Amino acid sequence: MHQYLYLIPALPLLGFLILSLAGKHLHKRVIAWIGAGTIGAAALITILLGIEFLQSPPASGAYTQLLWNWFSAGQLSVAVSITADALTLVFIFVITFVGALIHIYSTAFMRRDRDYARFFASMNLFVCSMLVLVMADNLVLLYLGWEGVGLCSYLLIGFWYETPANCHAANKAFYITRIGDTAMAIGLFLLFKELGSLHIATIIEQAPKHFEAGDTHITLIALLLLAGGIGKSAQLPLQTWLPDAMAGPSPVSALIHAATMVTAGVYLIARMHTLFQLSPVSMTVVAVIGALTLFIAGCSAMVQTDIKRILAYSTISQIGYMFLALGVGAWSAAIFHFFTHAFFKALLFLAAGAVIEALHHEHNIFKMGGLKNSMRVVFLTFLAGAASLAALPLVTAGFFSKDPILWYAWGAANGNPFLWILAIAGAFITAFYSTRLMLVVFWGERKTPVGDHPGKWMTVPLVILGIGSVAAGFIEWPHNLVHFTLFSEQVQKVLPAVVLKQNLPSELIFQGIAALVTFAGLYTGYVLYYSNKGILEGWRQSAALLAIRNFLLGGWGFDDLYHALFVQPFLFITRINKKDVFDRLYNGIAQANININRLLSLTQNGSLRWYIAGVLLGILFIITMQLL
Amino acid sequence: MNELQFEALLPFIVLAAASMAVILLIAFRMSHTVIQVAAFLMACLVIFAMWYVKDTLPQSVPPLFVVDGFGALFTGMIIFSMMAVGLFSYIYFEEREENPKEYYILLFLATLGAATLTISTHFISLFIGLEVLSVSLYALIAYLRNRNNAVESGMKYLVLAAVSSAFLLFGMALIYMETGSMEFERIAQSIKESSSSVLFSMGFGIMVVAIGFKLALVPFHLWAADVYQGAPSPVTAFIATVSKIGVFAVLLRFAQSVNLPQYPLVISIFSVIAMASMIVGNLLALRQQNIKRLMGYSSIAHFGYLLVAFLPGNAAGVEAAAFYLLAYSITLLAVFGVISVLSTRMKDAEDLVIYKGLFHKQPILTAVLSICFLSLAGIPLTAGFIAKFFILASGVQQNLWLPVLVLVITSVIGLYYYLRVISTLFAASSSTGTTAKTLHPFFYISTYIALIVMMLLLFWLGIFPGRAVEGIREFLLIR
Amino acid sequence: MPSFTVHTVLIVSAVLFVLGLIGVLTRKNVIFMLISVEIMLNAAGLAFVAAGAKWQQPDGQVMFLFILAMAAAEVSIGLALVLQIYHQHKTLDVENITALKDEAVDEMV
Amino acid sequence: MILVWLIAILLIGGTLCWLLAQWNKVFPKWIALCATVAGLVLMVWLCLQYKNSGDGAGSEWFINYRLSWIPAFGISFHLALDGLSLVLLLLTFFLGILSVLCSWNEIKEKHGFYFFNLLWTLAGICGVFVAMDLFLFYFFWEVMLVPMYFLISIWGDTNRRYASYKFFLFTQAGGLLMLLSILALYFIHAQQTGIYSFDYFDLLHTSPGASTAKWIMMGFLFAFMVKLPVVPFHSWLPDAHSEAPTAGSLILAGLLLKTGAYGIIRFVLTLFPQQAQAFGWWAMLLGAIGILYGAFLAFAQTDLKRLIAYTSVSHMGFVLLGIFAFNEIAMQGVIMQILTHGISTGALFVMAGMLKERLHTRDINQMGGLWTAMPFMGGAAMLFTMASLGLPMLGNFIAEFLILIGAFSASAALTVLATLGLIFSACYALRMMQKVFLGPATVTAPLKDMNVREWVMMSALTIGIIVLGLFPQPVIDMVKGVVGALVD
Amino acid sequence: MNLLFYISSFVAVAATILAITRFHPVHALLYLVVSFLAAAMIFLSLGTPFIAVLEVIVYAGAIIVLFIFVVMMLNLGKDTALQEKNWLRPKVWAGPCLLVLILLVEMIVLLLNAPDVTMHITVVDPRKVSLSLFGEYIIALELVGFLLMAGIVGAAHIGKQKKKILHRFLN
């Protein structure tokens, strides 16, 4: 199967080409088949490839396919070459499989949209780019995918471009991720300068020989790459774009802004783990950023009213967990959390999309309610997703993936109690807002009549994903419970295993605490939003609490801060210099010439006497010159 | 005077005789057309005579003249310019004056004066040549005496020319006092021998007034625009070409004879004058709305450029100057030819407004005019570029960085007003149509042909200047 | 025979020359201007004659003769112009004969 | 001889256009199209020949044609072709065809004269790319100027006179200083060897004193920097670009600016290697400033063509940065940038022209939501906007990436500064996209999407930019010899 | 004879000053005649009797008469004098005079810088002048003929008065 590796990104690309060039003239059904079909085919190939990989792993640990030499100038030689090792396969699987489900969902979800073809074209292009990102065997190609997904994200956030707000959101997403990308590009330059290559395998191999641990250069490189990851993955301090990015259609949020693209940063760091390992400082930075982000975003998620924004902040927060895991060196845990997160978060977005569509594009959760019975399938799947998000112990995938992270946050060699505290606080918050979401949306009285019920093309993906959100966790059990570790076994072919501290308390204690915290979160949510709503009413009276609420609602004021700090000065500079100061300089020169012309014109006054005076001045000048 | 000398002077004698012949023709009450044709034939005769004497050069006619390649070259340019001016004069004067015939006498006489200058080697011939030229010009400038501007410009020119002649004479007298001779060669010898040259340099300094006046160099330039505007267009062309070629030729000859560039003082005076001319000329023209005045200002600047070629005092400089004069006179003649053609009996076509959108009405004239202005601006494919290039080359060769830089900067400024004219030509058309003329088509056709030939000449000189440069070099070697 | 120094003669002619120049510069009547020009020419002629005398050559005198002729020709045309000017302008005041000059440019074509 | 033909085709074609325009108004278009297509065919054939002759074989000159011109001054009609020239000529004819096509319906009057000017500009540009005699180079340098001036001043927009003056005066000022430098070099060479020659290969071995060489180099550099344009001297560009007719903007952005880059590569670097090296840091600084400054100004503009024009300033900053980094990677990037910027910005200008044709305005505040009416144009615009901000897969990315990665080893700090340009390029590009094609629809009049002719043009440009983005190696190989020789 | 030179020089300068300061044209011309006569005396003292005679005949005679003729013809009298009188205020003449005087001083300083040579005057008689004139300078003489012809033709053309003074298209 591996000789068809190239088909995995090529099929979506083909879909994109057909749809973008001929989309206008195709029937919607054809479009749907092409759009979803290509991804589905890619998913099929991936699954077959995965089976082949598991059965007979390649000697080098990766399938590699050289497509063509991209460019080589001087010592820089870059090939369009794709590779698939265990890490990549995880990502490919998520991208194609979840992607295919989302595509299928979209065929129904977008059925009324005028730009049906454009949507699928963009989605296919996105899948293609994302696949290129994860399959690239060198950083330039990775960067291609990296920017490609950025473009698609931009296109899809602004899919309904006629609303200016959507365009602004799209632009914002592009700008902010571009900042990270630029830092990453600088990182690539530095990397190339130091190592003379951008081939990932070469870098991984050469870096330990070339750099000493803690070298300034390697730290710098790692931090710059990290900046790229932060931008893409919406981590502190570049997280502000993601909540706004919810302006796009729900499948887009599911695919791009939950399951795949936003985890590109995780992929990058995991992929370049050697560099990070060489730089303890950068590892710490990754962990701290992850921990802070998960907490800050989680807090914001607690008070949001827009269903998609809740999920968006939740996504930021969950990716924070992944970063935390990466930062403490729990590589496979991070990837595993990515894996499960893809399922349940995609599910949540899709379900939310179904709810929103059913309620006539109502986003505010407090105008929903009581959907438990009227939207049965959606409710059940949403429940599965929310439970997984809240990491309900043992029965959900989220538990299996989040629990190790909590454990390693303390227990890994790089771990630290403070990180753990933040992570555990995050777990509480997560459980709380999951409960809040569920209770407000599905319980209580009905506030908006239900319109369209989702059809089977929408529910089937939901169900599959729902199953995934529960079952995906079973491929990796904690060591101390069942010790079934299929996932980490595979991933650890690529990524190093986590190093634990000495003399740790039992893991079970931590699991217990985590479970307790989760339940505490659930209970708090239950109390505040179901059993005793009066408390909340009481809090609403307090100005201080309201201020805090608004502060959290606005995402901790980052937007305002950046607006004042960067956007305003930039706009100011561009506005005052719209007319180009240099233009003024040259116009000044021209004006000076004209003024001299005016002065000289005065000498041409037509008076003969004056002209003779000119002669006199001339001769005076000449004679004076001779005297001197 | 032996036969060879006589032969050498033949072109000049024919020129003089031509003026007499015109008088005779007038006496026999011949029509304008006849006189025009006869004048043309006589001009051809002059050229024929020059061809005839070509092999006898160089021929010295002591003490006044030497007819050498240098003289022949500049005389050739003068005769050529005169023929062009004569051609344009017909259509210009035919509809203005009942009596345009004396004009041709004066034209021949002025040409004779200018031509005499080119072969002068003596103050007396210099002076007489200059005065024949000037006196004829007074009359030519004021020829359309019923137009107020004509007499005004004639009067201005006359008074200023007379003052400058007085300066010239005074300067000559001082030099004569110092050296005891008025012959260039002997002056040179005498200075070489004598210890002091105070009177000489003072005398030359005073003479510069006259030269500067004739060449319209700053600060003796103030007349230029007024006279250019007031004089009839063909006469303006004549002043701009023939009189300046003559004066510049004699300046070059004198400078070479007494080796002026050895005097740092002279060089510094001339470089100041050159730079001032370039700057003032170009800046004055910047917003000028009258195309004849504009040409006046531009000529100030151009002779400033020309002085940069004069400054080094080497062979390359002389070649450059000769080529520049050639290119410049062709260009100017074509410009004034177009102005003459467009002039109506009411008014000369001097306001730029008249030229607005000319491209739509008169594509050929527009093409000629724009090529001319591009040439003046020194844009490649035209002679003006090669000419400017040669001048820059001779300046750079002698490390005259300051004048050369000023040249470059001012020619950029100058570009502006040339472009202004060109873009006016191609602007959207204005409604005023030119009145149809009712003249003999032969003269129209010949004028157009002449203009087109001049345009092609500009191209030829601009693209294949090699032959012309070689020719100039060959001529200059005959001495 | 008398003998002067070069300086003396030249200074005399220079003074005459400069007086002529003052005349041209200060007067505004065309006729006075022409008169002053004649003074200048005469001064230049004086210098020539003196130079000829210094070298005991006839050249200076010949030059004077030519200056004389030139002055005559110039004056004749000059006076003809004066007549025309007077007929057309009814004045000989050069300050009033300034139709030809740079005009203020407001709008450029 | 083939090079002479190449130029002659354009010159003769141009003249025919003018002469035959009286006869039939349609003739000029077709003649111009035929001439440019013939040129392109010739170029493609030459390319194949070049490939077969074993490309990248050092700095060997593929074609070297020499004819005496003005022997008195040692001036010869010397044309030569190497990989660099070949690539640039290809671009010239490619954009040449497009410029003819995009003028197809835009020009309403004076067809003959228009196409005359168009073809003569192209001829001048061709000449610049192959002239190997410095005098001849200067000659062509100016020849391309005059017809361009006419294109702007006759067929331009409302403010065309101002723009055309500015364009002409700036370039002429630079050109004349270059002429002085050429002359100085010529005389120094003559002093040293006794041979008067303007030939590039002769002057290559001239070694003026260090300080003299610095000044002479400055003369050259000034001319090229004005043309490129580098920031303090860029002031002519926005005006010229925005006022010119579409084809004019296309040629200006696509080709004319490239002559500046070509000049620096061909003359400054080879004639004054040490001095150029010494100036390198400052030039890179100017490049970096240009990138940022251009981007800032582009962001502020409301005039679509002006906006695009300022992006050119920004992009040309990369060129300067890359050239003076003095290494092979950056230099390759520069050549890629020359090509890709020609295509991408050219395409944007073509697009602006199409919009102008439909909406009769260049003000982006009066546009918006055009995607709905013109999805294909919107798609194309998106593509080229993305190209402009350096999205991978498209050619500009290769160029900018190579330049930056190459420049990084020369000066890390300046490269970082320049890389920030990527952020700001996103700002202006997306703003343009949003103002024009996205947002609520403001134009109520029915708009036609691209017609067949426009389709052909945009497809050609699209294919060009994508092919350069995915398969840039042939170009890199073609100029490898030249670049290798340069950075040694 | 030296004395003659100095006296006549003084007279010439004085008469010239008077000539350029008179308001009435005829007065000025008469002073000019005096100045020319004094110049003739200078020529005499310089040993050039021929020129002295020509100065009297042509300059003081013919040319001045021409002037007077024109003055009379145009009837320039009191009006002109008044006009000039009103015009010639110190404000007007002081500036030019100052500049010209500076010029004079500079010229004199320069002249004094030149080596001083005593001229030994011998009479160069008309015969010698004529021989020179009709010998080596014969072509110049002929050219002067053309010069005068130009003057005559020009004066004849310009001096012609048309009946209509206005330009024809004005009526």
PDB file of N, CA and C in Angstrom, chain D residues 448-488:
ATOM      1  N   LYS D 448     -19.810  41.611 -15.417  1.00  0.00           N
ATOM      2  CA  LYS D 448     -19.488  40.378 -16.130  1.00  0.00           C
ATOM      3  C   LYS D 448     -18.211  39.806 -15.573  1.00  0.00           C
ATOM      4  N   ASP D 449     -18.234  38.511 -15.388  1.00  0.00           N
ATOM      5  CA  ASP D 449     -16.990  37.864 -14.997  1.00  0.00           C
ATOM      6  C   ASP D 449     -16.057  37.876 -16.201  1.00  0.00           C
ATOM      7  N   MET D 450     -14.913  37.264 -16.030  1.00  0.00           N
ATOM      8  CA  MET D 450     -13.908  37.360 -17.070  1.00  0.00           C
ATOM      9  C   MET D 450     -14.402  36.771 -18.393  1.00  0.00           C
ATOM     10  N   ASN D 451     -14.045  37.434 -19.460  1.00  0.00           N
ATOM     11  CA  ASN D 451     -14.344  36.861 -20.765  1.00  0.00           C
ATOM     12  C   ASN D 451     -13.180  35.984 -21.209  1.00  0.00           C
ATOM     13  N   VAL D 452     -13.294  35.463 -22.411  1.00  0.00           N
ATOM     14  CA  VAL D 452     -12.317  34.457 -22.833  1.00  0.00           C
ATOM     15  C   VAL D 452     -10.910  35.023 -22.866  1.00  0.00           C
ATOM     16  N   ARG D 453     -10.801  36.238 -23.401  1.00  0.00           N
ATOM     17  CA  ARG D 453      -9.466  36.838 -23.500  1.00  0.00           C
ATOM     18  C   ARG D 453      -8.854  36.997 -22.119  1.00  0.00           C
ATOM     19  N   GLU D 454      -9.664  37.489 -21.199  1.00  0.00           N
ATOM     20  CA  GLU D 454      -9.158  37.683 -19.839  1.00  0.00           C
ATOM     21  C   GLU D 454      -8.837  36.356 -19.182  1.00  0.00           C
ATOM     22  N   TRP D 455      -9.663  35.383 -19.501  1.00  0.00           N
ATOM     23  CA  TRP D 455      -9.445  34.043 -18.981  1.00  0.00           C
ATOM     24  C   TRP D 455      -8.091  33.530 -19.421  1.00  0.00           C
ATOM     25  N   VAL D 456      -7.838  33.703 -20.690  1.00  0.00           N
ATOM     26  CA  VAL D 456      -6.560  33.215 -21.221  1.00  0.00           C
ATOM     27  C   VAL D 456      -5.411  33.893 -20.500  1.00  0.00           C
ATOM     28  N   MET D 457      -5.534  35.203 -20.347  1.00  0.00           N
ATOM     29  CA  MET D 457      -4.450  35.927 -19.692  1.00  0.00           C
ATOM     30  C   MET D 457      -4.241  35.441 -18.262  1.00  0.00           C
ATOM     31  N   MET D 458      -5.346  35.376 -17.538  1.00  0.00           N
ATOM     32  CA  MET D 458      -5.202  35.004 -16.136  1.00  0.00           C
ATOM     33  C   MET D 458      -4.709  33.573 -16.009  1.00  0.00           C
ATOM     34  N   SER D 459      -5.179  32.712 -16.908  1.00  0.00           N
ATOM     35  CA  SER D 459      -4.709  31.322 -16.810  1.00  0.00           C
ATOM     36  C   SER D 459      -3.216  31.265 -17.058  1.00  0.00           C
ATOM     37  N   ALA D 460      -2.782  32.018 -18.046  1.00  0.00           N
ATOM     38  CA  ALA D 460      -1.352  31.987 -18.337  1.00  0.00           C
ATOM     39  C   ALA D 460      -0.569  32.437 -17.118  1.00  0.00           C
ATOM     40  N   LEU D 461      -1.030  33.522 -16.508  1.00  0.00           N
ATOM     41  CA  LEU D 461      -0.317  34.035 -15.336  1.00  0.00           C
ATOM     42  C   LEU D 461      -0.384  33.048 -14.182  1.00  0.00           C
ATOM     43  N   THR D 462      -1.591  32.464 -14.025  1.00  0.00           N
ATOM     44  CA  THR D 462      -1.758  31.512 -12.924  1.00  0.00           C
ATOM     45  C   THR D 462      -0.838  30.328 -13.095  1.00  0.00           C
ATOM     46  N   ILE D 463      -0.873  29.795 -14.298  1.00  0.00           N
ATOM     47  CA  ILE D 463      -0.010  28.637 -14.545  1.00  0.00           C
ATOM     48  C   ILE D 463       1.440  29.024 -14.319  1.00  0.00           C
ATOM     49  N   GLY D 464       1.768  30.200 -14.788  1.00  0.00           N
ATOM     50  CA  GLY D 464       3.145  30.666 -14.613  1.00  0.00           C
ATOM     51  C   GLY D 464       3.544  30.689 -13.152  1.00  0.00           C
ATOM     52  N   ILE D 465       2.705  31.293 -12.338  1.00  0.00           N
ATOM     53  CA  ILE D 465       3.111  31.471 -10.934  1.00  0.00           C
ATOM     54  C   ILE D 465       3.125  30.139 -10.208  1.00  0.00           C
ATOM     55  N   ILE D 466       2.206  29.249 -10.582  1.00  0.00           N
ATOM     56  CA  ILE D 466       2.185  27.963  -9.889  1.00  0.00           C
ATOM     57  C   ILE D 466       3.338  27.089 -10.338  1.00  0.00           C
ATOM     58  N   VAL D 467       3.589  27.110 -11.625  1.00  0.00           N
ATOM     59  CA  VAL D 467       4.696  26.302 -12.120  1.00  0.00           C
ATOM     60  C   VAL D 467       6.001  26.776 -11.499  1.00  0.00           C
ATOM     61  N   LEU D 468       6.155  28.096 -11.412  1.00  0.00           N
ATOM     62  CA  LEU D 468       7.375  28.598 -10.788  1.00  0.00           C
ATOM     63  C   LEU D 468       7.426  28.232  -9.309  1.00  0.00           C
ATOM     64  N   GLY D 469       6.260  28.094  -8.717  1.00  0.00           N
ATOM     65  CA  GLY D 469       6.243  27.760  -7.306  1.00  0.00           C
ATOM     66  C   GLY D 469       6.536  26.295  -7.045  1.00  0.00           C
ATOM     67  N   LEU D 470       6.129  25.447  -7.973  1.00  0.00           N
ATOM     68  CA  LEU D 470       6.304  24.017  -7.724  1.00  0.00           C
ATOM     69  C   LEU D 470       7.515  23.437  -8.443  1.00  0.00           C
ATOM     70  N   PHE D 471       7.829  24.001  -9.578  1.00  0.00           N
ATOM     71  CA  PHE D 471       8.972  23.454 -10.326  1.00  0.00           C
ATOM     72  C   PHE D 471       9.939  24.570 -10.679  1.00  0.00           C
ATOM     73  N   PRO D 472      10.538  25.164  -9.702  1.00  0.00           N
ATOM     74  CA  PRO D 472      11.428  26.286 -10.025  1.00  0.00           C
ATOM     75  C   PRO D 472      12.813  25.842 -10.503  1.00  0.00           C
ATOM     76  N   GLN D 473      13.074  24.563 -10.404  1.00  0.00           N
ATOM     77  CA  GLN D 473      14.444  24.139 -10.635  1.00  0.00           C
ATOM     78  C   GLN D 473      14.989  24.478 -12.031  1.00  0.00           C
ATOM     79  N   PRO D 474      14.191  24.314 -13.086  1.00  0.00           N
ATOM     80  CA  PRO D 474      14.741  24.664 -14.397  1.00  0.00           C
ATOM     81  C   PRO D 474      15.285  26.077 -14.450  1.00  0.00           C
ATOM     82  N   VAL D 475      14.547  27.016 -13.842  1.00  0.00           N
ATOM     83  CA  VAL D 475      15.036  28.391 -13.841  1.00  0.00           C
ATOM     84  C   VAL D 475      16.325  28.488 -13.049  1.00  0.00           C
ATOM     85  N   ILE D 476      16.318  27.846 -11.925  1.00  0.00           N
ATOM     86  CA  ILE D 476      17.510  27.915 -11.073  1.00  0.00           C
ATOM     87  C   ILE D 476      18.707  27.351 -11.823  1.00  0.00           C
ATOM     88  N   ASP D 477      18.477  26.255 -12.512  1.00  0.00           N
ATOM     89  CA  ASP D 477      19.575  25.662 -13.267  1.00  0.00           C
ATOM     90  C   ASP D 477      20.063  26.594 -14.362  1.00  0.00           C
ATOM     91  N   MET D 478      19.097  27.259 -14.972  1.00  0.00           N
ATOM     92  CA  MET D 478      19.470  28.089 -16.115  1.00  0.00           C
ATOM     93  C   MET D 478      20.415  29.204 -15.721  1.00  0.00           C
ATOM     94  N   VAL D 479      20.209  29.746 -14.537  1.00  0.00           N
ATOM     95  CA  VAL D 479      21.052  30.868 -14.145  1.00  0.00           C
ATOM     96  C   VAL D 479      22.171  30.449 -13.203  1.00  0.00           C
ATOM     97  N   LYS D 480      22.275  29.159 -13.023  1.00  0.00           N
ATOM     98  CA  LYS D 480      23.259  28.692 -12.061  1.00  0.00           C
ATOM     99  C   LYS D 480      24.668  29.165 -12.397  1.00  0.00           C
ATOM    100  N   GLY D 481      25.012  29.046 -13.659  1.00  0.00           N
ATOM    101  CA  GLY D 481      26.348  29.441 -14.071  1.00  0.00           C
ATOM    102  C   GLY D 481      26.608  30.896 -13.759  1.00  0.00           C
ATOM    103  N   VAL D 482      25.641  31.734 -14.125  1.00  0.00           N
ATOM    104  CA  VAL D 482      25.803  33.167 -13.916  1.00  0.00           C
ATOM    105  C   VAL D 482      25.944  33.469 -12.438  1.00  0.00           C
ATOM    106  N   VAL D 483      25.027  32.903 -11.685  1.00  0.00           N
ATOM    107  CA  VAL D 483      25.019  33.187 -10.256  1.00  0.00           C
ATOM    108  C   VAL D 483      26.293  32.698  -9.605  1.00  0.00           C
ATOM    109  N   GLY D 484      26.695  31.500 -10.012  1.00  0.00           N
ATOM    110  CA  GLY D 484      27.924  30.951  -9.451  1.00  0.00           C
ATOM    111  C   GLY D 484      29.104  31.867  -9.697  1.00  0.00           C
ATOM    112  N   ALA D 485      29.166  32.380 -10.918  1.00  0.00           N
ATOM    113  CA  ALA D 485      30.279  33.261 -11.249  1.00  0.00           C
ATOM    114  C   ALA D 485      30.195  34.555 -10.445  1.00  0.00           C
ATOM    115  N   LEU D 486      28.983  34.990 -10.176  1.00  0.00           N
ATOM    116  CA  LEU D 486      28.814  36.260  -9.479  1.00  0.00           C
ATOM    117  C   LEU D 486      29.276  36.207  -8.043  1.00  0.00           C
ATOM    118  N   VAL D 487      28.895  35.137  -7.358  1.00  0.00           N
ATOM    119  CA  VAL D 487      29.152  35.141  -5.926  1.00  0.00           C
ATOM    120  C   VAL D 487      30.560  34.669  -5.594  1.00  0.00           C
ATOM    121  N   ASP D 488      31.293  34.209  -6.567  1.00  0.00           N
ATOM    122  CA  ASP D 488      32.674  33.798  -6.295  1.00  0.00           C
ATOM    123  C   ASP D 488      33.521  34.989  -5.883  1.00  0.00           C
TER     124      ASP D 488
END
